[in-house]
Amino acid sequence: MNCVALPRMSSKTHSSNNIAHARRTVQQLKIEASIERIKVSKASADLMNYCSEHARNDPLLMGIPTSDNPFKDKKPCTIL
Amino acid sequence: MAAEKAEMDALKKECDGLRAQIEAARKAVNDSSMSGAAGGVASVGRVQLKLRKTLKGHLAKIYAMHWSADSRQMVSASQDGKLLIWDTFTGNKLVAVPLKSAWVMSVAFAPSGNLVASGGLDNMCTVYNIKAASPKTLRELDAHTGYLSCCRFLSDSEILTASGDTTCCLWDLETGKQKIIFTNHIGDCMSLALSGDMNTFISGACDSLAKLWDLREGTCKQTFSGHTSDINAISFFPSGNAVITGSDDCSCKMYDLRSDQEVIGYQDTSLNAGVTSLALSNSGRLIFAGYDDFNCHIWDSLKGEKVGVLSGHDNRVSCTGVPEDGMGVCTGSWDSFLKLWN
């Protein structure tokens, strides 16, 4: 089997790649650092409010009457 | 060489400074705990859902499922090399799509119901028109250099993919070309979820990070850490303000987007199995998480307590989904069956 020797990256290319990568990381961290953050107490309260406001429209929480259950197997009715 | 080393050192110092700044900003708003705040919320009690249907038809492990927007049809993908489209009300199979590659890992239903997409170890996302007389391949999206782990349609003309090549990608289905490539993860991307307004999406990866992306700008806006292993599953809380993740570290976490941090974790010392999939009930109160222990465990999202379990599969639960109308949960498993519960 022939082995092809790949050209080695010059140390100059290698270090400029690393610098480019480090610059991109700084850019990304600047984006993430710049956002406005709200207090966890407010975030929690909003999540709790959302759950309570939408509870009555949550069939898995409220339960589903048999007559309205789309997945229940419908057996034919027999008149006794 | 010395000048370059000096620049690298300066950049590294700047990175460290920015990371410390982010941590300090997060700490500054961390004024309480969610589980503490939820102490006053009424308990949901024991959540006992019944098995309503077992869908039999696949001949090998099921890897993925996705509900149609009509909350009635559902598509499943198995390594038996088929996609099956089911009418979940009757249990009937409506369409079978034979796959070129059996190594499927993901499947998606377009909101219109006209198209489905799948992909896996073939590194491609293939889109099928299922309204044609027999399923017709519309597009083969071929540019990822790693496996396709997840795909989600924005519409019949755009689809988002996540890949083992560590990138996510937005594709134009009219041209079949990549529109935007999202790069920032340093591990295989395993899962993604679209926000309701389709302006952002979240991704979870093997680098144990979850990231929030601006869909149109292509930039990563926020990064969430805390997991100690691969994130396999990710979902938005229905308000759009929080993100839930499931990981190989056996835990799930909720991160709030506006406080930019984890607000509650879901773990139990008795649970020593990785989380494979997750779905939320319509109010966001219940989290259905599929685990390697063959069960789907149910968590109270506010209190962080386990409140129920869906048991019945004979192998790992690989996928979980709740339809838009919230009327049930579907679990898919390596045991080749799908089960419907409510």
XYZ file of C-alpha atoms in Angstrom:
422
model
C 0.000 0.000 0.000
C 1.360 3.417 -0.936
C 1.518 5.892 1.909
C 1.306 9.520 0.917
C 3.235 11.882 3.131
C 1.039 14.878 3.930
C 2.790 18.243 3.957
C 3.440 19.349 7.534
C 1.919 22.660 8.521
C 4.630 25.256 8.973
C 4.850 26.433 12.535
C 3.863 29.874 11.261
C 0.551 28.603 9.804
C -0.080 26.628 12.942
C 0.332 29.602 15.270
C -1.706 31.930 13.043
C -4.538 29.356 13.053
C -4.391 29.287 16.833
C -4.482 33.093 16.963
C -7.447 33.229 14.582
C -9.238 30.681 16.749
C -8.453 32.613 19.936
C -9.736 35.831 18.341
C -12.989 34.094 17.401
C -13.344 32.788 20.957
C -12.903 36.311 22.346
C -15.524 37.591 19.859
C -17.972 34.881 20.920
C -17.415 35.473 24.640
C -17.988 39.217 24.113
C -21.400 38.429 22.568
C -22.315 36.144 25.471
C -21.056 38.549 28.124
C -23.065 41.471 26.738
C -26.611 40.184 27.376
C -28.948 41.591 30.015
C -29.796 39.115 32.768
C -32.915 39.087 34.944
C -33.043 37.824 38.510
C -33.635 34.107 39.016
C -36.479 34.983 41.420
C -38.296 36.810 38.593
C -37.507 34.042 36.072
C -38.859 31.391 38.493
C -41.994 33.421 39.197
C -42.686 33.786 35.468
C -42.233 30.039 34.886
C -44.557 29.229 37.796
C -47.169 31.696 36.517
C -47.021 30.198 33.042
C -47.636 26.707 34.418
C -50.576 27.787 36.540
C -52.161 29.886 33.771
C -51.973 26.997 31.304
C -52.729 24.111 33.670
C -56.389 23.865 32.690
C -55.367 23.497 29.027
C -52.951 20.661 29.805
C -54.833 17.369 29.214
C -51.995 15.253 30.668
C -52.204 17.239 33.904
C -56.000 17.552 34.092
C -56.940 14.091 32.868
C -58.985 13.247 29.790
C -62.600 12.033 29.977
C -62.933 8.615 28.308
C -65.422 9.960 25.766
C -62.882 12.558 24.599
C -59.835 10.297 24.539
C -58.620 9.968 20.940
C -56.212 7.121 21.748
C -58.604 4.927 23.665
C -59.572 1.794 21.755
C -63.180 2.121 20.688
C -64.964 -1.132 21.202
C -68.299 -1.661 19.481
C -71.292 -1.365 21.789
C -73.585 -4.325 22.182
C -77.170 -3.858 23.190
C -77.874 -6.379 25.938
C 7.460 34.000 17.153
C 7.731 36.053 20.340
C 5.181 38.567 19.023
C 2.735 35.754 18.272
C 3.206 34.204 21.693
C 2.576 37.591 23.261
C -0.631 37.990 21.265
C -1.829 34.468 22.215
C -1.133 35.209 25.870
C -3.068 38.475 25.625
C -6.015 36.788 23.913
C -6.033 33.976 26.469
C -6.061 36.541 29.265
C -8.967 38.329 27.571
C -10.918 35.028 27.314
C -10.338 34.238 30.963
C -11.472 37.749 31.887
C -14.656 37.462 29.826
C -15.481 34.038 31.297
C -15.045 35.439 34.815
C -17.255 38.390 33.846
C -20.028 36.054 32.648
C -19.845 33.957 35.823
C -19.978 37.059 38.004
C -22.976 38.427 36.087
C -24.810 35.115 36.491
C -24.018 34.995 40.193
C -25.230 38.566 40.641
C -28.770 37.643 39.531
C -28.843 34.286 41.298
C -30.959 35.565 44.184
C -33.060 32.468 44.877
C -33.684 28.866 43.873
C -36.612 27.738 41.731
C -37.331 24.675 43.856
C -37.457 26.976 46.887
C -39.764 29.395 45.096
C -41.986 26.497 44.017
C -42.349 25.328 47.609
C -45.711 27.053 47.774
C -47.001 25.549 44.525
C -49.524 22.722 44.883
C -48.098 19.280 44.200
C -49.302 17.466 41.073
C -49.594 14.255 43.080
C -48.800 10.935 41.478
C -49.160 11.144 37.677
C -50.508 7.806 36.491
C -50.942 7.569 32.760
C -52.336 4.468 31.102
C -50.967 2.660 28.078
C -53.597 3.200 25.365
C -51.963 1.658 22.313
C -48.874 -0.280 21.301
C -47.946 0.332 17.666
C -46.334 -2.732 16.129
C -44.783 -2.758 12.689
C -41.100 -1.995 12.854
C -38.705 -4.944 12.740
C -35.724 -3.371 14.483
C -34.768 -0.635 16.970
C -36.740 2.594 16.729
C -34.438 5.603 16.852
C -36.740 8.570 16.356
C -40.326 9.731 16.137
C -42.061 13.046 15.457
C -45.701 14.115 15.714
C -47.456 15.821 12.831
C -48.874 19.274 13.574
C -52.362 17.731 13.308
C -51.721 15.793 16.570
C -53.026 12.654 14.899
C -50.377 11.429 12.432
C -46.924 10.534 13.612
C -43.768 9.362 11.833
C -41.285 6.850 13.272
C -37.852 5.757 12.039
C -36.242 2.385 12.585
C -32.981 0.771 11.658
C -35.095 -1.795 9.799
C -34.662 0.801 7.047
C -38.168 2.246 7.075
C -40.090 5.316 8.078
C -43.668 4.532 9.085
C -46.419 7.114 9.158
C -49.151 6.177 11.615
C -52.722 7.244 12.258
C -52.449 7.169 16.051
C -56.238 7.273 16.547
C -56.747 3.923 14.798
C -53.238 2.474 15.077
C -53.148 2.020 11.292
C -50.024 2.488 9.207
C -50.722 5.053 6.477
C -47.431 5.199 4.583
C -44.175 3.256 4.576
C -41.087 5.035 3.249
C -38.200 2.723 2.359
C -34.825 4.284 3.162
C -31.679 4.075 1.012
C -29.653 3.853 4.219
C -31.024 1.856 7.150
C -28.807 3.704 9.662
C -31.367 6.348 10.483
C -31.040 8.490 13.615
C -33.589 11.236 13.139
C -36.968 11.911 11.564
C -39.162 14.994 11.214
C -42.644 15.891 9.986
C -43.079 19.210 8.171
C -45.721 21.495 9.754
C -47.745 21.265 6.505
C -47.909 17.469 6.757
C -46.729 17.201 3.143
C -43.109 16.284 3.791
C -41.024 14.136 6.116
C -37.243 14.123 6.482
C -34.779 11.615 7.875
C -31.067 10.986 8.119
C -28.355 9.270 10.100
C -25.005 7.609 9.445
C -25.283 8.449 5.733
C -24.455 12.060 6.797
C -27.405 13.243 4.707
C -30.873 14.600 5.345
C -33.324 13.195 2.803
C -36.676 14.926 2.335
C -39.670 12.942 1.044
C -43.017 14.072 -0.356
C -45.502 11.725 1.315
C -48.572 13.145 -0.403
C -47.510 11.729 -3.766
C -49.071 8.406 -4.847
C -45.978 6.714 -3.450
C -43.347 8.492 -1.328
C -41.036 10.494 -3.564
C -37.565 11.743 -2.657
C -37.667 15.517 -2.976
C -34.130 16.439 -1.898
C -30.955 14.831 -0.614
C -29.162 17.404 1.539
C -25.565 16.339 1.388
C -22.875 18.524 2.949
C -22.446 17.467 6.560
C -19.215 15.582 7.208
C -20.676 13.684 10.136
C -23.862 11.785 10.977
C -27.233 13.500 11.004
C -28.497 13.415 14.605
C -31.559 15.666 14.364
C -33.630 17.561 11.817
C -36.599 19.947 12.080
C -38.622 21.697 9.339
C -39.332 25.409 9.610
C -41.676 25.122 6.604
C -41.851 23.213 3.315
C -38.930 25.341 2.107
C -36.494 25.375 5.033
C -35.059 22.719 7.326
C -32.586 22.804 10.214
C -30.167 19.924 10.823
C -27.766 18.952 13.633
C -24.735 16.782 12.929
C -21.942 14.710 14.423
C -19.599 17.063 12.521
C -20.334 19.557 15.415
C -22.326 21.964 13.249
C -25.989 22.756 12.721
C -27.198 23.931 9.363
C -30.159 25.809 7.843
C -30.989 24.532 4.347
C -33.029 25.983 1.499
C -35.203 23.154 0.202
C -35.924 24.883 -3.109
C -32.219 24.840 -4.043
C -31.050 22.008 -1.805
C -28.189 24.219 -0.635
C -26.935 25.298 2.795
C -28.064 28.809 3.763
C -26.331 29.181 7.124
C -23.864 26.976 8.993
C -23.863 27.316 12.777
C -20.440 26.597 14.220
C -19.386 26.861 17.852
C -19.896 23.428 19.472
C -16.736 21.389 20.020
C -18.518 18.056 20.178
C -21.070 16.150 18.078
C -24.404 17.981 17.970
C -27.042 15.538 19.152
C -30.318 17.430 19.310
C -32.016 20.673 18.382
C -35.311 22.456 19.025
C -36.908 25.433 17.249
C -38.452 28.331 19.136
C -42.158 28.960 18.574
C -41.471 32.203 16.685
C -38.718 30.484 14.617
C -36.250 33.299 15.285
C -33.987 31.145 17.431
C -33.139 27.522 18.058
C -31.288 25.577 20.745
C -28.805 22.752 20.324
C -27.339 20.161 22.697
C -24.018 18.454 22.034
C -21.414 15.940 23.206
C -19.361 18.853 24.548
C -22.007 18.854 27.358
C -23.136 22.357 26.360
C -26.486 23.733 25.226
C -26.416 26.752 22.914
C -29.010 29.303 21.827
C -28.634 30.541 18.232
C -30.057 33.430 16.243
C -31.514 31.647 13.188
C -31.141 34.543 10.777
C -27.809 36.012 11.928
C -26.178 32.605 12.359
C -24.616 33.553 15.679
C -24.504 31.760 19.001
C -26.136 34.054 21.571
C -25.851 32.076 24.796
C -24.053 28.972 26.081
C -25.277 26.876 29.007
C -22.987 24.550 30.917
C -23.394 22.250 33.910
C -23.911 18.819 32.404
C -20.965 16.472 32.780
C -21.625 14.368 29.699
C -23.285 14.403 26.262
C -26.588 16.251 25.972
C -28.865 13.934 23.974
C -32.167 15.783 24.195
C -33.272 19.391 24.265
C -36.607 21.215 24.255
C -38.033 24.689 24.824
C -40.318 25.292 27.793
C -43.656 26.344 26.187
C -43.281 30.016 27.210
C -40.070 30.113 25.164
C -38.130 31.537 28.115
C -36.445 28.347 29.272
C -34.717 25.307 27.868
C -34.785 21.721 29.189
C -31.912 19.341 28.475
C -31.400 15.592 29.020
C -27.945 14.049 29.266
C -25.849 10.889 29.461
C -24.931 12.147 32.965
C -28.386 10.767 33.980
C -29.866 14.175 34.721
C -32.102 16.751 33.088
C -31.700 20.472 33.664
C -33.769 23.584 33.083
C -31.878 26.709 32.015
C -33.687 30.045 32.024
C -32.768 32.126 28.948
C -33.288 35.505 30.618
C -31.231 34.735 33.762
C -28.736 32.926 31.529
C -28.270 29.981 33.945
C -29.493 26.692 35.281
C -32.480 27.202 37.586
C -33.271 23.596 38.520
C -31.939 20.075 38.007
C -33.779 16.774 37.743
C -31.819 13.853 39.112
C -32.323 10.963 41.492
C -29.668 8.747 43.070
C -31.690 5.688 42.097
C -31.608 6.713 38.422
C -28.310 5.570 36.915
C -29.284 5.600 33.283
C -28.650 8.200 30.591
C -31.469 10.394 29.293
C -32.141 9.768 25.610
C -35.132 11.977 24.867
C -37.602 14.374 26.437
C -40.922 16.139 25.853
C -43.035 18.543 27.891
C -46.759 18.598 28.597
C -48.613 21.667 27.263
C -48.379 23.781 30.430
C -44.709 22.882 30.841
C -45.422 21.408 34.267
C -44.591 17.812 33.355
C -41.374 16.592 31.746
C -41.458 13.175 30.109
C -37.872 11.913 29.910
C -36.886 8.680 28.186
C -34.000 6.783 29.775
C -31.657 3.896 28.982
C -33.339 1.982 31.870
C -36.297 1.136 29.540
C -38.587 3.660 31.255
C -39.916 7.140 30.640
C -39.812 8.987 33.959
C -42.127 11.918 34.637
C -40.770 14.995 36.452
C -42.542 17.975 38.031
C -40.655 20.744 36.204
C -41.158 23.325 38.977
C -40.453 21.239 42.073
C -37.802 18.961 40.586
C -39.516 15.805 41.884
C -40.159 12.538 40.104
C -43.956 12.165 39.908
C -44.530 9.115 37.752
C -43.172 6.561 35.317
C -44.240 5.024 32.008
C -43.128 1.393 32.140
C -43.700 -1.200 29.493
C -40.854 -1.170 27.026
C -38.399 -4.073 26.949
C -35.446 -1.988 25.894
C -34.103 1.566 25.955
C -36.655 4.357 25.338
C -35.005 6.193 22.444
C -37.586 8.847 21.619
C -40.453 10.681 23.290
C -42.971 13.163 21.934
C -46.081 15.077 22.970
C -48.383 16.293 20.149
C -49.365 19.962 19.826
C -52.785 19.404 21.397
C -51.087 17.825 24.412
C -53.468 14.865 24.448
C -50.879 12.154 25.065
C -47.264 11.018 25.111
C -45.659 8.728 22.569
C -42.597 6.683 23.510
C -40.472 4.780 20.983
C -37.995 2.097 21.924
C -35.182 -0.169 20.838
C -37.740 -2.947 21.494
C -39.233 -1.912 18.088
C -42.543 -0.684 19.515
C -44.148 2.719 19.966
C -46.526 3.232 22.849
C -49.184 5.887 23.354
C -50.038 6.972 26.893
C -52.452 9.387 28.528
